[in-house]
Amino acid sequence: MSGMPNAATSVPNAIPATLEWRDDTLYLLDQTRLPLEIVVERQACVEQVWKSIRELKVRGAPAIGVAGAYGLCVAMQDSRTESVESFRARLAERAAYLASARPTAVNLQWALERLHARLARQEDAADAAALYDALVDEATRIHAEDQALCEGIGRHGVALIRPGCGVLTHCNAGALATTGIGTATAPMYLAHRCGTRFRVYADETRPLLQGARLTAFELQRAGIDVTLLTDNMAAATMQRGLVDLVIVGTDRVAANGDFANKIGTLGVAILAKHFGIPLYVACPSSTLDLATRAGEGIVIEERASDEVTSFGARRTAPEGVAVRNPAFDITPHALVAGFITERGLVGPPFEHNLASLFS
Ligand SMILES: CSC[C@H]1O[C@H](OP(=O)(O)O)[C@H](O)[C@@H]1O
C-alpha cells in the first residue's frame, strides 16, 4: 500500500504518519493542510496539542485518543522534578484540560483515563520522573494497540467487500483518522492488498470536507478506485445501483448500538435502508461506550458558524445569517446491519452482543 499514511513503507512520496512520538516530542501531520500541502508540526506544549485537536489538525476518534495520550505526556514534562503528590495532582487537572478539546469521540476520554489508571497502579514510584516514564510507556502501548486494532477490524470486515462491489463511505474513517490503516477503510485496504477490485464512493462531507480532502486523497494515493461525491449525490448514486455496501466510522457507540458519527451519517443510513443496502459501522472496541445507554445520551459537539458560512477562505452566506453546525449526528441502531470491530463482526441484538465483546 504505497502512498498511504501509517503504512510501513519506504515509498519516498508516502504521506507521513498521522502522528509520531520521537525524543519525548509529539509531531502531528497537520490534516487541515491536506491534500495540497503535507506539513508536520512539532507540538511544543500541551496548549498546542489542545488547539491541534480542537482545530482538527489531528482528528478521528482513534487518532485523537493517541494524540491525547501523548499530549498528556507533553503536559507533564515540566513536572518531572516535582514531588510525586504534586505530579499526581497536576496530572488530573491536565487530563481534564485535554478532554475539553472535543467532547464526542469517546477515545480521547478513554485514553486519558487509561493513563490515569496506569499511574494509580504505580503506588511505589520512586519519584515523579518514574511516573512520567510510566505515562510515556502507556501512551506508546495505546499507539501500538491502535495500529493492531485497525488490522483486526480489517480482518473481520474484508469478506464484506466482494469483487466488483461499490462501497460508499462518509467523512474520513481512514488511516488519517487513526495511527493504522483506519477503521472503515481497514477492510478496503486489506481487500486491495488481496487483489480484490472494488469501487469506493467517498462523500465530500460538508462543512470541513474530510471525505474530499482526506478519504479521496489517501485512497487515491493507495491505488484504490475512489470516486468523490458531493453529499447530495449519495441518493442518486444508490438509486443507480452503484452502491452495494456502506461502511462508516464512528466516534462513540452507545450500549444499544445507536452511534455518533460525522453529520450527514444519519441521512446516509436512512437512504441505505430505503435502497436495501447494508450499512456497517467500523470501530475499535475502545469506541464502544456501554456506560451510555442510548444515542440521546451522547454529547454532540457544536462548532463555529464560520465553518458553514465560508467555503475555504471564501464567504458563501450573508453576514448575520443564523447557522447550526453540529459536528455529528446520531444514527439509531435499527439502521445498522453490524459493527465491524477487532474482536469480530457484531450483529443484532446489539445491546447483548456488544456487551458480550467484553465478557
Ligand atoms: C475512525 S473515527 C473517524 C470519525 O471521526 C470523524 O470526525 P472528525 O473528523 O470530526 O474527527 C468522523 O466522524 C469519522 O467517522
CSV table of C-alpha atoms and ligand atoms in Angstrom, one decimal:
chain,number,residue,atom,x,y,z
A,1,MET,CA,0.0,0.0,0.0
A,2,SER,CA,2.3,2.7,-1.2
A,3,GLY,CA,1.4,6.3,-0.5
A,4,MET,CA,-0.9,5.8,2.4
A,5,PRO,CA,-0.2,7.2,5.9
A,6,ASN,CA,0.9,4.9,8.8
A,7,ALA,CA,2.0,2.2,6.3
A,8,ALA,CA,5.4,0.6,6.8
A,9,THR,CA,6.7,1.8,3.5
A,10,SER,CA,9.8,3.3,2.1
A,11,VAL,CA,8.0,4.9,-0.8
A,12,PRO,CA,9.5,8.5,-1.0
A,13,ASN,CA,6.2,10.2,-1.7
A,14,ALA,CA,4.3,8.4,1.1
A,15,ILE,CA,2.2,10.5,3.3
A,16,PRO,CA,3.9,10.9,6.7
A,17,ALA,CA,2.3,9.1,9.7
A,18,THR,CA,-0.7,10.7,11.3
A,19,LEU,CA,1.5,11.4,14.3
A,20,GLU,CA,4.9,10.5,15.7
A,21,TRP,CA,6.4,10.4,19.2
A,22,ARG,CA,10.2,10.9,18.9
A,23,ASP,CA,12.7,12.1,21.5
A,24,ASP,CA,10.0,13.0,24.0
A,25,THR,CA,8.3,15.1,21.4
A,26,LEU,CA,4.9,14.8,19.7
A,27,TYR,CA,4.7,15.6,15.9
A,28,LEU,CA,1.4,15.8,14.1
A,29,LEU,CA,0.6,15.7,10.5
A,30,ASP,CA,-1.5,18.9,10.0
A,31,GLN,CA,-4.6,17.5,8.3
A,32,THR,CA,-6.1,20.9,7.7
A,33,ARG,CA,-3.4,21.5,5.1
A,34,LEU,CA,-4.2,18.3,3.2
A,35,PRO,CA,-4.5,17.4,0.3
A,36,LEU,CA,-2.5,20.4,-1.1
A,37,GLU,CA,0.3,20.5,1.5
A,38,ILE,CA,2.0,17.9,3.7
A,39,VAL,CA,3.1,19.7,6.8
A,40,VAL,CA,4.3,18.0,10.0
A,41,GLU,CA,4.1,20.2,13.1
A,42,ARG,CA,6.1,19.8,16.3
A,43,GLN,CA,3.8,20.2,19.4
A,44,ALA,CA,5.8,22.5,21.7
A,45,CYS,CA,3.3,22.4,24.7
A,46,VAL,CA,0.0,20.9,25.8
A,47,GLU,CA,-1.9,24.0,24.8
A,48,GLN,CA,-0.7,23.5,21.2
A,49,VAL,CA,-1.9,19.8,21.4
A,50,TRP,CA,-5.3,21.0,22.7
A,51,LYS,CA,-5.5,23.5,19.8
A,52,SER,CA,-4.5,20.9,17.2
A,53,ILE,CA,-7.2,18.6,18.4
A,54,ARG,CA,-9.8,21.4,18.5
A,55,GLU,CA,-8.9,22.7,15.1
A,56,LEU,CA,-8.9,19.1,13.6
A,57,LYS,CA,-5.2,19.2,12.7
A,58,VAL,CA,-5.4,15.7,14.1
A,59,ARG,CA,-8.9,14.2,14.1
A,60,GLY,CA,-10.7,10.9,14.0
A,61,ALA,CA,-11.6,9.2,17.3
A,62,PRO,CA,-8.6,6.7,17.5
A,63,ALA,CA,-6.1,9.4,16.4
A,64,ILE,CA,-7.5,11.9,18.9
A,65,GLY,CA,-7.1,9.2,21.6
A,66,VAL,CA,-3.5,8.5,20.8
A,67,ALA,CA,-2.7,12.3,20.4
A,68,GLY,CA,-4.4,13.0,23.7
A,69,ALA,CA,-2.3,10.3,25.4
A,70,TYR,CA,1.0,11.8,24.1
A,71,GLY,CA,-0.4,15.3,24.8
A,72,LEU,CA,-0.7,14.3,28.5
A,73,CYS,CA,2.9,13.3,28.4
A,74,VAL,CA,3.8,16.6,27.0
A,75,ALA,CA,1.8,18.3,29.7
A,76,MET,CA,3.7,16.6,32.5
A,77,GLN,CA,7.3,17.0,31.2
A,78,ASP,CA,7.8,20.1,33.4
A,79,SER,CA,6.6,18.3,36.5
A,80,ARG,CA,9.2,15.6,36.5
A,81,THR,CA,11.2,17.3,39.2
A,82,GLU,CA,8.2,17.9,41.5
A,83,SER,CA,7.0,15.7,44.3
A,84,VAL,CA,5.0,12.5,43.4
A,85,GLU,CA,2.0,14.1,45.1
A,86,SER,CA,2.3,17.3,43.1
A,87,PHE,CA,2.8,15.3,39.9
A,88,ARG,CA,-0.4,13.3,40.5
A,89,ALA,CA,-2.5,16.4,41.3
A,90,ARG,CA,-1.3,18.2,38.2
A,91,LEU,CA,-2.0,15.1,36.1
A,92,ALA,CA,-5.7,15.1,36.9
A,93,GLU,CA,-6.0,18.8,36.0
A,94,ARG,CA,-4.1,18.5,32.7
A,95,ALA,CA,-6.1,15.4,31.7
A,96,ALA,CA,-9.4,17.3,32.3
A,97,TYR,CA,-8.0,20.2,30.2
A,98,LEU,CA,-7.1,17.9,27.3
A,99,ALA,CA,-10.5,16.2,27.5
A,100,SER,CA,-12.2,19.5,26.9
A,101,ALA,CA,-10.8,19.8,23.4
A,102,ARG,CA,-13.6,17.8,21.8
A,103,PRO,CA,-16.5,16.0,23.7
A,104,THR,CA,-18.0,13.5,21.3
A,105,ALA,CA,-15.2,11.0,20.5
A,106,VAL,CA,-15.0,8.6,23.5
A,107,ASN,CA,-11.5,7.6,22.6
A,108,LEU,CA,-10.0,10.9,24.0
A,109,GLN,CA,-11.5,10.4,27.4
A,110,TRP,CA,-10.8,6.7,27.3
A,111,ALA,CA,-7.1,7.2,26.6
A,112,LEU,CA,-6.7,9.9,29.3
A,113,GLU,CA,-8.4,7.7,31.9
A,114,ARG,CA,-6.2,4.8,30.9
A,115,LEU,CA,-3.1,6.9,31.6
A,116,HIS,CA,-4.6,8.0,34.9
A,117,ALA,CA,-5.3,4.4,35.8
A,118,ARG,CA,-1.7,3.4,34.9
A,119,LEU,CA,-0.4,5.9,37.4
A,120,ALA,CA,-2.8,4.7,40.0
A,121,ARG,CA,-1.1,1.4,39.8
A,122,GLN,CA,2.3,2.9,40.2
A,123,GLU,CA,2.0,3.1,44.0
A,124,ASP,CA,5.7,2.5,44.7
A,125,ALA,CA,7.0,5.1,42.2
A,126,ALA,CA,10.4,6.4,43.4
A,127,ASP,CA,9.9,9.9,42.0
A,128,ALA,CA,7.9,11.9,39.5
A,129,ALA,CA,10.3,11.1,36.7
A,130,ALA,CA,9.3,7.4,37.1
A,131,LEU,CA,5.7,8.4,36.9
A,132,TYR,CA,6.4,10.3,33.7
A,133,ASP,CA,8.1,7.3,32.2
A,134,ALA,CA,5.1,5.2,33.0
A,135,LEU,CA,2.8,7.7,31.2
A,136,VAL,CA,5.0,7.5,28.1
A,137,ASP,CA,5.0,3.7,28.3
A,138,GLU,CA,1.2,3.6,28.5
A,139,ALA,CA,0.8,6.1,25.6
A,140,THR,CA,3.2,4.1,23.5
A,141,ARG,CA,1.2,1.0,24.2
A,142,ILE,CA,-2.1,2.7,23.2
A,143,HIS,CA,-0.4,3.8,20.0
A,144,ALA,CA,0.9,0.3,19.1
A,145,GLU,CA,-2.5,-1.2,20.0
A,146,ASP,CA,-4.3,1.2,17.7
A,147,GLN,CA,-2.3,0.0,14.8
A,148,ALA,CA,-3.1,-3.6,15.6
A,149,LEU,CA,-6.8,-2.8,16.2
A,150,CYS,CA,-7.1,-1.4,12.7
A,151,GLU,CA,-5.7,-4.6,11.2
A,152,GLY,CA,-8.2,-6.6,13.3
A,153,ILE,CA,-11.1,-4.5,12.0
A,154,GLY,CA,-9.8,-5.1,8.5
A,155,ARG,CA,-9.6,-8.9,9.0
A,156,HIS,CA,-13.2,-9.1,10.3
A,157,GLY,CA,-14.6,-6.8,7.6
A,158,VAL,CA,-12.7,-7.8,4.5
A,159,ALA,CA,-15.1,-10.5,3.5
A,160,LEU,CA,-17.9,-7.9,3.1
A,161,ILE,CA,-16.0,-6.4,0.2
A,162,ARG,CA,-16.8,-8.7,-2.8
A,163,PRO,CA,-15.1,-8.4,-6.2
A,164,GLY,CA,-16.7,-5.6,-8.3
A,165,CYS,CA,-18.8,-4.2,-5.4
A,166,GLY,CA,-19.4,-0.5,-4.8
A,167,VAL,CA,-18.7,0.8,-1.2
A,168,LEU,CA,-19.9,4.2,0.0
A,169,THR,CA,-18.3,5.9,2.9
A,170,HIS,CA,-18.9,9.2,4.7
A,171,CYS,CA,-16.3,11.6,6.1
A,172,ASN,CA,-12.8,10.1,6.8
A,173,ALA,CA,-12.6,7.0,8.9
A,174,GLY,CA,-9.3,6.1,7.2
A,175,ALA,CA,-5.7,5.8,8.0
A,176,LEU,CA,-5.7,9.6,8.7
A,177,ALA,CA,-8.3,9.1,11.5
A,178,THR,CA,-6.1,6.5,13.2
A,179,THR,CA,-2.5,5.5,13.5
A,180,GLY,CA,-3.0,2.4,11.4
A,181,ILE,CA,-4.9,1.5,8.3
A,182,GLY,CA,-8.1,3.2,9.5
A,183,THR,CA,-11.4,1.8,10.7
A,184,ALA,CA,-13.9,2.0,7.8
A,185,THR,CA,-11.0,1.8,5.3
A,186,ALA,CA,-9.3,-1.1,7.0
A,187,PRO,CA,-11.4,-3.8,5.2
A,188,MET,CA,-10.8,-1.7,2.0
A,189,TYR,CA,-7.1,-1.7,2.3
A,190,LEU,CA,-7.0,-5.4,3.2
A,191,ALA,CA,-9.2,-6.3,0.2
A,192,HIS,CA,-7.0,-4.2,-2.0
A,193,ARG,CA,-3.9,-5.9,-0.6
A,194,CYS,CA,-5.5,-9.3,-1.6
A,195,GLY,CA,-6.0,-8.1,-5.1
A,196,THR,CA,-9.8,-7.6,-4.9
A,197,ARG,CA,-11.1,-5.0,-7.3
A,198,PHE,CA,-13.9,-2.8,-6.0
A,199,ARG,CA,-15.1,0.8,-6.2
A,200,VAL,CA,-15.3,3.3,-3.3
A,201,TYR,CA,-17.7,6.3,-3.3
A,202,ALA,CA,-16.5,9.0,-0.9
A,203,ASP,CA,-18.9,11.7,0.3
A,204,GLU,CA,-17.1,15.0,0.3
A,205,THR,CA,-18.7,15.6,3.8
A,206,ARG,CA,-19.5,19.3,4.3
A,207,PRO,CA,-18.6,21.5,6.0
A,208,LEU,CA,-15.0,20.5,6.6
A,209,LEU,CA,-14.7,18.2,3.6
A,210,GLN,CA,-12.9,15.3,5.3
A,211,GLY,CA,-14.1,13.0,2.6
A,212,ALA,CA,-12.8,15.1,-0.3
A,213,ARG,CA,-9.6,16.3,1.4
A,214,LEU,CA,-8.7,13.1,3.3
A,215,THR,CA,-10.5,9.9,2.1
A,216,ALA,CA,-10.2,10.6,-1.6
A,217,PHE,CA,-6.6,11.7,-1.0
A,218,GLU,CA,-5.5,8.6,0.9
A,219,LEU,CA,-7.4,6.0,-1.2
A,220,GLN,CA,-6.2,7.5,-4.4
A,221,ARG,CA,-2.6,7.5,-3.3
A,222,ALA,CA,-3.0,3.9,-2.2
A,223,GLY,CA,-4.2,3.0,-5.7
A,224,ILE,CA,-7.8,2.2,-4.7
A,225,ASP,CA,-10.6,3.1,-7.2
A,226,VAL,CA,-12.3,6.1,-5.4
A,227,THR,CA,-14.9,8.4,-6.8
A,228,LEU,CA,-15.7,11.7,-5.0
A,229,LEU,CA,-19.4,12.6,-4.5
A,230,THR,CA,-20.9,15.8,-3.2
A,231,ASP,CA,-23.0,14.9,-0.2
A,232,ASN,CA,-26.3,15.4,-2.1
A,233,MET,CA,-25.3,12.8,-4.7
A,234,ALA,CA,-25.5,9.8,-2.3
A,235,ALA,CA,-29.2,9.1,-3.0
A,236,ALA,CA,-28.9,9.2,-6.8
A,237,THR,CA,-25.7,7.0,-6.7
A,238,MET,CA,-27.6,4.4,-4.6
A,239,GLN,CA,-30.7,4.7,-6.8
A,240,ARG,CA,-28.5,3.8,-9.9
A,241,GLY,CA,-27.5,0.6,-8.2
A,242,LEU,CA,-23.8,1.6,-7.9
A,243,VAL,CA,-23.6,1.1,-4.1
A,244,ASP,CA,-23.7,-2.5,-2.6
A,245,LEU,CA,-22.4,-1.7,0.8
A,246,VAL,CA,-21.9,1.3,3.2
A,247,ILE,CA,-19.1,1.3,5.7
A,248,VAL,CA,-18.7,4.3,8.0
A,249,GLY,CA,-16.6,5.0,11.1
A,250,THR,CA,-18.0,6.3,14.5
A,251,ASP,CA,-16.9,8.5,17.3
A,252,ARG,CA,-19.0,6.8,20.0
A,253,VAL,CA,-21.3,3.8,20.2
A,254,ALA,CA,-24.0,3.6,22.9
A,255,ALA,CA,-24.8,0.3,24.6
A,256,ASN,CA,-27.9,-0.2,22.4
A,257,GLY,CA,-26.0,0.3,19.2
A,258,ASP,CA,-27.0,3.9,18.5
A,259,PHE,CA,-23.9,5.6,17.2
A,260,ALA,CA,-22.5,9.1,16.7
A,261,ASN,CA,-20.7,9.9,13.5
A,262,LYS,CA,-20.0,12.9,11.3
A,263,ILE,CA,-23.0,15.0,10.5
A,264,GLY,CA,-24.8,13.5,7.5
A,265,THR,CA,-24.3,9.9,8.5
A,266,LEU,CA,-28.0,9.7,9.6
A,267,GLY,CA,-29.1,10.7,6.1
A,268,VAL,CA,-26.8,8.1,4.5
A,269,ALA,CA,-28.2,5.4,6.9
A,270,ILE,CA,-31.8,6.3,6.0
A,271,LEU,CA,-31.0,6.2,2.3
A,272,ALA,CA,-29.2,2.9,2.7
A,273,LYS,CA,-32.3,1.4,4.5
A,274,HIS,CA,-34.6,2.8,1.7
A,275,PHE,CA,-32.5,1.2,-1.0
A,276,GLY,CA,-31.9,-2.1,0.8
A,277,ILE,CA,-28.2,-1.5,1.2
A,278,PRO,CA,-26.5,-2.9,4.3
A,279,LEU,CA,-24.7,-0.2,6.5
A,280,TYR,CA,-21.8,-1.4,8.7
A,281,VAL,CA,-20.0,0.6,11.3
A,282,ALA,CA,-16.3,0.0,11.8
A,283,CYS,CA,-14.7,0.8,15.1
A,284,PRO,CA,-12.2,-0.4,17.7
A,285,SER,CA,-13.9,-1.7,20.9
A,286,SER,CA,-12.5,1.4,22.7
A,287,THR,CA,-15.1,3.4,20.8
A,288,LEU,CA,-17.9,1.4,22.5
A,289,ASP,CA,-19.3,3.4,25.4
A,290,LEU,CA,-21.5,0.9,27.3
A,291,ALA,CA,-22.0,3.4,30.1
A,292,THR,CA,-24.2,5.4,27.8
A,293,ARG,CA,-27.4,3.5,27.3
A,294,ALA,CA,-28.7,5.1,24.1
A,295,GLY,CA,-27.8,7.7,21.5
A,296,GLU,CA,-29.6,10.5,23.2
A,297,GLY,CA,-27.0,10.3,25.9
A,298,ILE,CA,-24.2,11.2,23.6
A,299,VAL,CA,-22.9,14.8,23.7
A,300,ILE,CA,-22.8,16.3,20.2
A,301,GLU,CA,-20.0,18.9,19.6
A,302,GLU,CA,-21.3,22.2,18.2
A,303,ARG,CA,-18.7,24.0,16.1
A,304,ALA,CA,-18.2,27.6,14.9
A,305,SER,CA,-20.6,29.0,12.3
A,306,ASP,CA,-17.8,30.3,10.0
A,307,GLU,CA,-17.1,26.6,9.1
A,308,VAL,CA,-20.6,26.7,7.4
A,309,THR,CA,-20.7,30.3,6.1
A,310,SER,CA,-17.4,30.0,4.2
A,311,PHE,CA,-16.2,27.6,1.7
A,312,GLY,CA,-12.5,27.5,2.4
A,313,ALA,CA,-11.5,31.2,2.6
A,314,ARG,CA,-14.5,32.4,0.5
A,315,ARG,CA,-17.6,33.6,2.4
A,316,THR,CA,-20.7,32.0,0.9
A,317,ALA,CA,-23.5,33.1,3.2
A,318,PRO,CA,-24.9,36.6,4.1
A,319,GLU,CA,-23.5,38.3,7.3
A,320,GLY,CA,-25.6,37.6,10.4
A,321,VAL,CA,-27.5,34.6,9.0
A,322,ALA,CA,-28.4,32.1,11.6
A,323,VAL,CA,-26.3,28.9,11.5
A,324,ARG,CA,-26.3,25.5,13.1
A,325,ASN,CA,-23.1,23.5,12.9
A,326,PRO,CA,-23.4,20.2,14.9
A,327,ALA,CA,-20.2,18.2,14.0
A,328,PHE,CA,-22.0,14.8,14.5
A,329,ASP,CA,-25.4,13.2,14.4
A,330,ILE,CA,-26.9,10.1,15.9
A,331,THR,CA,-27.9,7.1,13.8
A,332,PRO,CA,-30.3,4.6,15.5
A,333,HIS,CA,-29.2,1.0,15.8
A,334,ALA,CA,-32.2,-0.1,13.7
A,335,LEU,CA,-30.4,1.2,10.6
A,336,VAL,CA,-27.2,-0.8,11.3
A,337,ALA,CA,-26.5,-4.2,9.8
A,338,GLY,CA,-23.5,-4.7,12.0
A,339,PHE,CA,-20.4,-3.4,13.8
A,340,ILE,CA,-17.0,-4.4,12.5
A,341,THR,CA,-14.6,-4.5,15.5
A,342,GLU,CA,-11.2,-6.0,16.1
A,343,ARG,CA,-13.0,-8.6,18.2
A,344,GLY,CA,-15.4,-9.7,15.5
A,345,LEU,CA,-18.4,-8.7,13.3
A,346,VAL,CA,-21.3,-8.0,15.7
A,347,GLY,CA,-24.9,-8.3,14.5
A,348,PRO,CA,-28.1,-7.5,16.4
A,349,PRO,CA,-29.4,-7.7,19.1
A,350,PHE,CA,-26.7,-5.1,19.8
A,351,GLU,CA,-27.4,-4.4,23.5
A,352,HIS,CA,-26.5,-8.0,24.2
A,353,ASN,CA,-23.9,-8.7,21.5
A,354,LEU,CA,-21.8,-5.5,22.1
A,355,ALA,CA,-21.7,-6.2,25.8
A,356,SER,CA,-20.6,-9.8,25.1
A,357,LEU,CA,-17.4,-8.5,23.4
A,358,PHE,CA,-16.2,-7.6,26.9
A,359,SER,CA,-17.3,-10.8,28.8
B,1,LIG,C1,-12.3,6.4,13.0
B,1,LIG,S1,-13.1,7.7,13.7
B,1,LIG,C2,-13.5,8.7,12.4
B,1,LIG,C3,-14.6,9.6,12.6
B,1,LIG,O1,-14.2,10.9,13.1
B,1,LIG,C4,-14.6,11.9,12.2
B,1,LIG,O2,-14.9,13.1,12.8
B,1,LIG,P1,-13.8,14.3,12.9
B,1,LIG,O3,-13.2,14.3,11.5
B,1,LIG,O4,-14.6,15.5,13.2
B,1,LIG,O5,-12.8,13.9,14.0
B,1,LIG,C5,-15.8,11.3,11.6
B,1,LIG,O6,-16.9,11.3,12.5
B,1,LIG,C6,-15.3,9.9,11.3
B,1,LIG,O7,-16.3,8.9,11.1
